[in-house]
Coordinates of C-alpha atoms in Angstrom, one line a residue:
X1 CA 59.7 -175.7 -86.6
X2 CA 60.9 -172.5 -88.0
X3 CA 64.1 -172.4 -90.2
X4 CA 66.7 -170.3 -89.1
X5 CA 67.7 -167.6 -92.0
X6 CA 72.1 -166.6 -91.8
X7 CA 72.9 -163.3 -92.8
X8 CA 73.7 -164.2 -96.7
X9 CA 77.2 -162.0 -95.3
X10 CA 77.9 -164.3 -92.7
X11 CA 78.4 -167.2 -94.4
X12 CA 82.0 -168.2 -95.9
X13 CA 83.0 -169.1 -99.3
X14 CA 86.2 -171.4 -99.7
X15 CA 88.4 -169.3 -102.8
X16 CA 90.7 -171.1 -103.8
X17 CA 94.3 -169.3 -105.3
X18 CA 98.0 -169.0 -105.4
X19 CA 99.5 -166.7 -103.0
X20 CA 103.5 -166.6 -103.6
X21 CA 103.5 -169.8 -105.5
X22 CA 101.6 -171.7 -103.3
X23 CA 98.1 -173.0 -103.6
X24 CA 95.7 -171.6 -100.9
X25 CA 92.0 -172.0 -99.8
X26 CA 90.6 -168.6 -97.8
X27 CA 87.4 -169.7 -96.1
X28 CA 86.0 -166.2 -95.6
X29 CA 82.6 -164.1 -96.1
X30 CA 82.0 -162.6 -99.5
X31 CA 82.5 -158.8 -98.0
X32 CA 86.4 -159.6 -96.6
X33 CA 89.3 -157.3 -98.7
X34 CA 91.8 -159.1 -100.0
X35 CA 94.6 -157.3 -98.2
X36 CA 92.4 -158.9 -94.7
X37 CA 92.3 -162.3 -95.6
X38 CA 95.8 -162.2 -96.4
X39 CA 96.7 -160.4 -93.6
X40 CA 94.3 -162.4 -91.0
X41 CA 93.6 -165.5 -92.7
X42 CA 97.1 -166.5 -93.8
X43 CA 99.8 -164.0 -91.8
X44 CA 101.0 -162.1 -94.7
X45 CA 101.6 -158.7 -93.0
X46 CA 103.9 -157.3 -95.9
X47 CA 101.0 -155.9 -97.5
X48 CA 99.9 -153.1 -94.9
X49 CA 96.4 -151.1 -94.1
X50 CA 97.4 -147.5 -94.2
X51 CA 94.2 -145.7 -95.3
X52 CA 91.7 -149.0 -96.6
X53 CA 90.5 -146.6 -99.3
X54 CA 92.8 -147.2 -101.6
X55 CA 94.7 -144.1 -101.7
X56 CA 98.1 -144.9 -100.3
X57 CA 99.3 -147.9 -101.9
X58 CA 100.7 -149.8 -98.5
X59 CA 98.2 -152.6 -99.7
X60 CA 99.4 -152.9 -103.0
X61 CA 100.0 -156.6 -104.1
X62 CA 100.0 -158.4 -107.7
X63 CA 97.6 -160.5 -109.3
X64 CA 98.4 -162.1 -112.3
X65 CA 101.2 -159.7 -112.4
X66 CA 99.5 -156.5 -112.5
X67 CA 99.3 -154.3 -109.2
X68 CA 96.0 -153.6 -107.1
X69 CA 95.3 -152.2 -103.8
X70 CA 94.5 -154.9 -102.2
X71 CA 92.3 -153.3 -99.2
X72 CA 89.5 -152.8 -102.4
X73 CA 89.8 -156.1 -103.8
X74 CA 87.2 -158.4 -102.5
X75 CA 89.2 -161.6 -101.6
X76 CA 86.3 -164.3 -103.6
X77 CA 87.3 -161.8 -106.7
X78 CA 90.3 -163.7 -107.1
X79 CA 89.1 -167.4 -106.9
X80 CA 91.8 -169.1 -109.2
X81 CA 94.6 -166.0 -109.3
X82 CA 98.1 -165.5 -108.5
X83 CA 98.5 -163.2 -106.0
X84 CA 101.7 -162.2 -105.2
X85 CA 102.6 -160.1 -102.0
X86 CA 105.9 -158.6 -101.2
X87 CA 107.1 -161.9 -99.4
X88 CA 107.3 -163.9 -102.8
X89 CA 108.5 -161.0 -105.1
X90 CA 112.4 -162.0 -104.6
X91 CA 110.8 -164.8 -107.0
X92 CA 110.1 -162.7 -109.4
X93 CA 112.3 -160.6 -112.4
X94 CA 113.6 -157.8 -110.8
X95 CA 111.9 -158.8 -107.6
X96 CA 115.3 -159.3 -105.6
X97 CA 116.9 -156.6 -107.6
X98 CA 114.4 -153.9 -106.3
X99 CA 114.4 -155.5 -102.5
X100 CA 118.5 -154.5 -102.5
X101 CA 118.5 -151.4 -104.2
X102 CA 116.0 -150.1 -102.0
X103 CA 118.3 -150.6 -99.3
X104 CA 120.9 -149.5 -101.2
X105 CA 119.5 -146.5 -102.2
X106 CA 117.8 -145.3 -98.9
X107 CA 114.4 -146.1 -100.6
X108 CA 112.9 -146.4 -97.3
X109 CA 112.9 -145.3 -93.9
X110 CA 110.1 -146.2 -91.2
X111 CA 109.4 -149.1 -93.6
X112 CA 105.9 -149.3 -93.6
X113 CA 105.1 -148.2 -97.6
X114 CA 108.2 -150.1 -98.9
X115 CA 106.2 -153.5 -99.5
X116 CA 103.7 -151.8 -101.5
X117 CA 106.0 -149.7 -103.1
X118 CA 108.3 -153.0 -104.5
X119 CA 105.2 -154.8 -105.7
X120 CA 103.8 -151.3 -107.5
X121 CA 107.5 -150.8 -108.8
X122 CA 107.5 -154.5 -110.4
X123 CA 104.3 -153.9 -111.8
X124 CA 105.0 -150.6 -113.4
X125 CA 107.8 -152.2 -114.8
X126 CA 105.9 -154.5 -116.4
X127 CA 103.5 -152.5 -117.8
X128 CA 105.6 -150.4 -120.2
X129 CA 104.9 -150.3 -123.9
X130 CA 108.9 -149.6 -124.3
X131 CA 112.2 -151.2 -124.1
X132 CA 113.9 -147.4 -123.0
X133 CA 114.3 -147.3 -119.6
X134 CA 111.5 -145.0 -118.1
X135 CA 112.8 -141.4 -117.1
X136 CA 113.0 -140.0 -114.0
X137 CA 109.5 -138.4 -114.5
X138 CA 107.8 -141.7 -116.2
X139 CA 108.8 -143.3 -112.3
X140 CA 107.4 -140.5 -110.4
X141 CA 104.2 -140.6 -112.5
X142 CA 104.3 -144.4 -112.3
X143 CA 104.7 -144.6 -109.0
X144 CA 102.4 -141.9 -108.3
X145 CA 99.7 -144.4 -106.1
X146 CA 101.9 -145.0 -103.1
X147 CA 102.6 -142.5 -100.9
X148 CA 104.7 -142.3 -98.4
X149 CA 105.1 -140.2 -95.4
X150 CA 108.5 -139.8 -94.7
X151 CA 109.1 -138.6 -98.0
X152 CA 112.2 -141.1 -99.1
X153 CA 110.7 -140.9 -102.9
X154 CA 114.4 -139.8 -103.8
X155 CA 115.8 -143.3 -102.9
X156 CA 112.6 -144.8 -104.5
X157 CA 113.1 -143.4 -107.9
X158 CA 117.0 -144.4 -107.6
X159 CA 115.9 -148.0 -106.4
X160 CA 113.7 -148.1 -109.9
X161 CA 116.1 -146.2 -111.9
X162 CA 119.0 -148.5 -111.1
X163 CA 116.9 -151.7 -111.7
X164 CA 115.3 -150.4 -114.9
X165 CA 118.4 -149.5 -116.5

């Protein structure tokens, strides 16, 4: 009898992690994103698919703390890591603070950047070598990764500003 062979990419692995505090087990194949097994595996649809080539930022999520684009993150990359997606950053320093001063600040307006641009904003924030405030400029050049087509990146840098201060 002749064994049948699977596609080495069909198969599924079971990674196991911490997506917004809780501890989570994505049974997908080795090719699926990150930013698809969260989106399709567990129904996180903060973290959006705007170009899936890395360039806009809409996927952006943390791991460990530090930002990626999630739509070129392999999901069985991050076996064992904290992955945080906008819907557990109000958990997080500065977290809530950002969520209310984009609001506050007009740091958004069709909405669908605004989850990656929180989670890069945290991580920016955390990646400074200072304890100044970053200028207006640092922001811009911080932020530079997420786009966003409506062009609120006025009420973005306010959001930041006001938080970072």
């Amino acid at each position: 009898m002749a064994e049948t062979m699977l596609d080495p990419a069909s198969r599924s692995s079971e990674t196991k992690m911490r997506v917004n505090g809780e501890p989570v087990v994505l049974d997908v194949p080795p090719q699926v994103s990150l930013l698809d097994g969260l989106r399709d595996r567990l129904g996180l649809t903060g973290p959006k698919k705007g170009c899936d080539q890395g360039a806009c930022g809409a996927c952006t999520v943390l791991a460990d703390g530090e930002r990626i684009v999630s739509c070129l993150a392999l999901a069985v990359q991050y076996e064992g890591r904290e992955i945080t997606t906008i819907e557990g950053v109000a958990s997080l320093p500065d977290g809530a603070a950002l969520q209310r001063e984009f609001i506050r600040r007009d740091g958004f307006q069709c909405g669908f950047c605004t989850s990656g641009q929180i989670c890069s904003a945290i991580g920016m924030l955390a990646e400074r070598d200072s304890d100044a405030p970053p200028t207006r400029d640092e922001i811009r050049e911080g932020m530079s990764g997420n786009l966003c087509r409506c062009g609120a990146y006025n009420g973005i840098v306010d959001a930041i500003e006001e938080v970072a201060t």
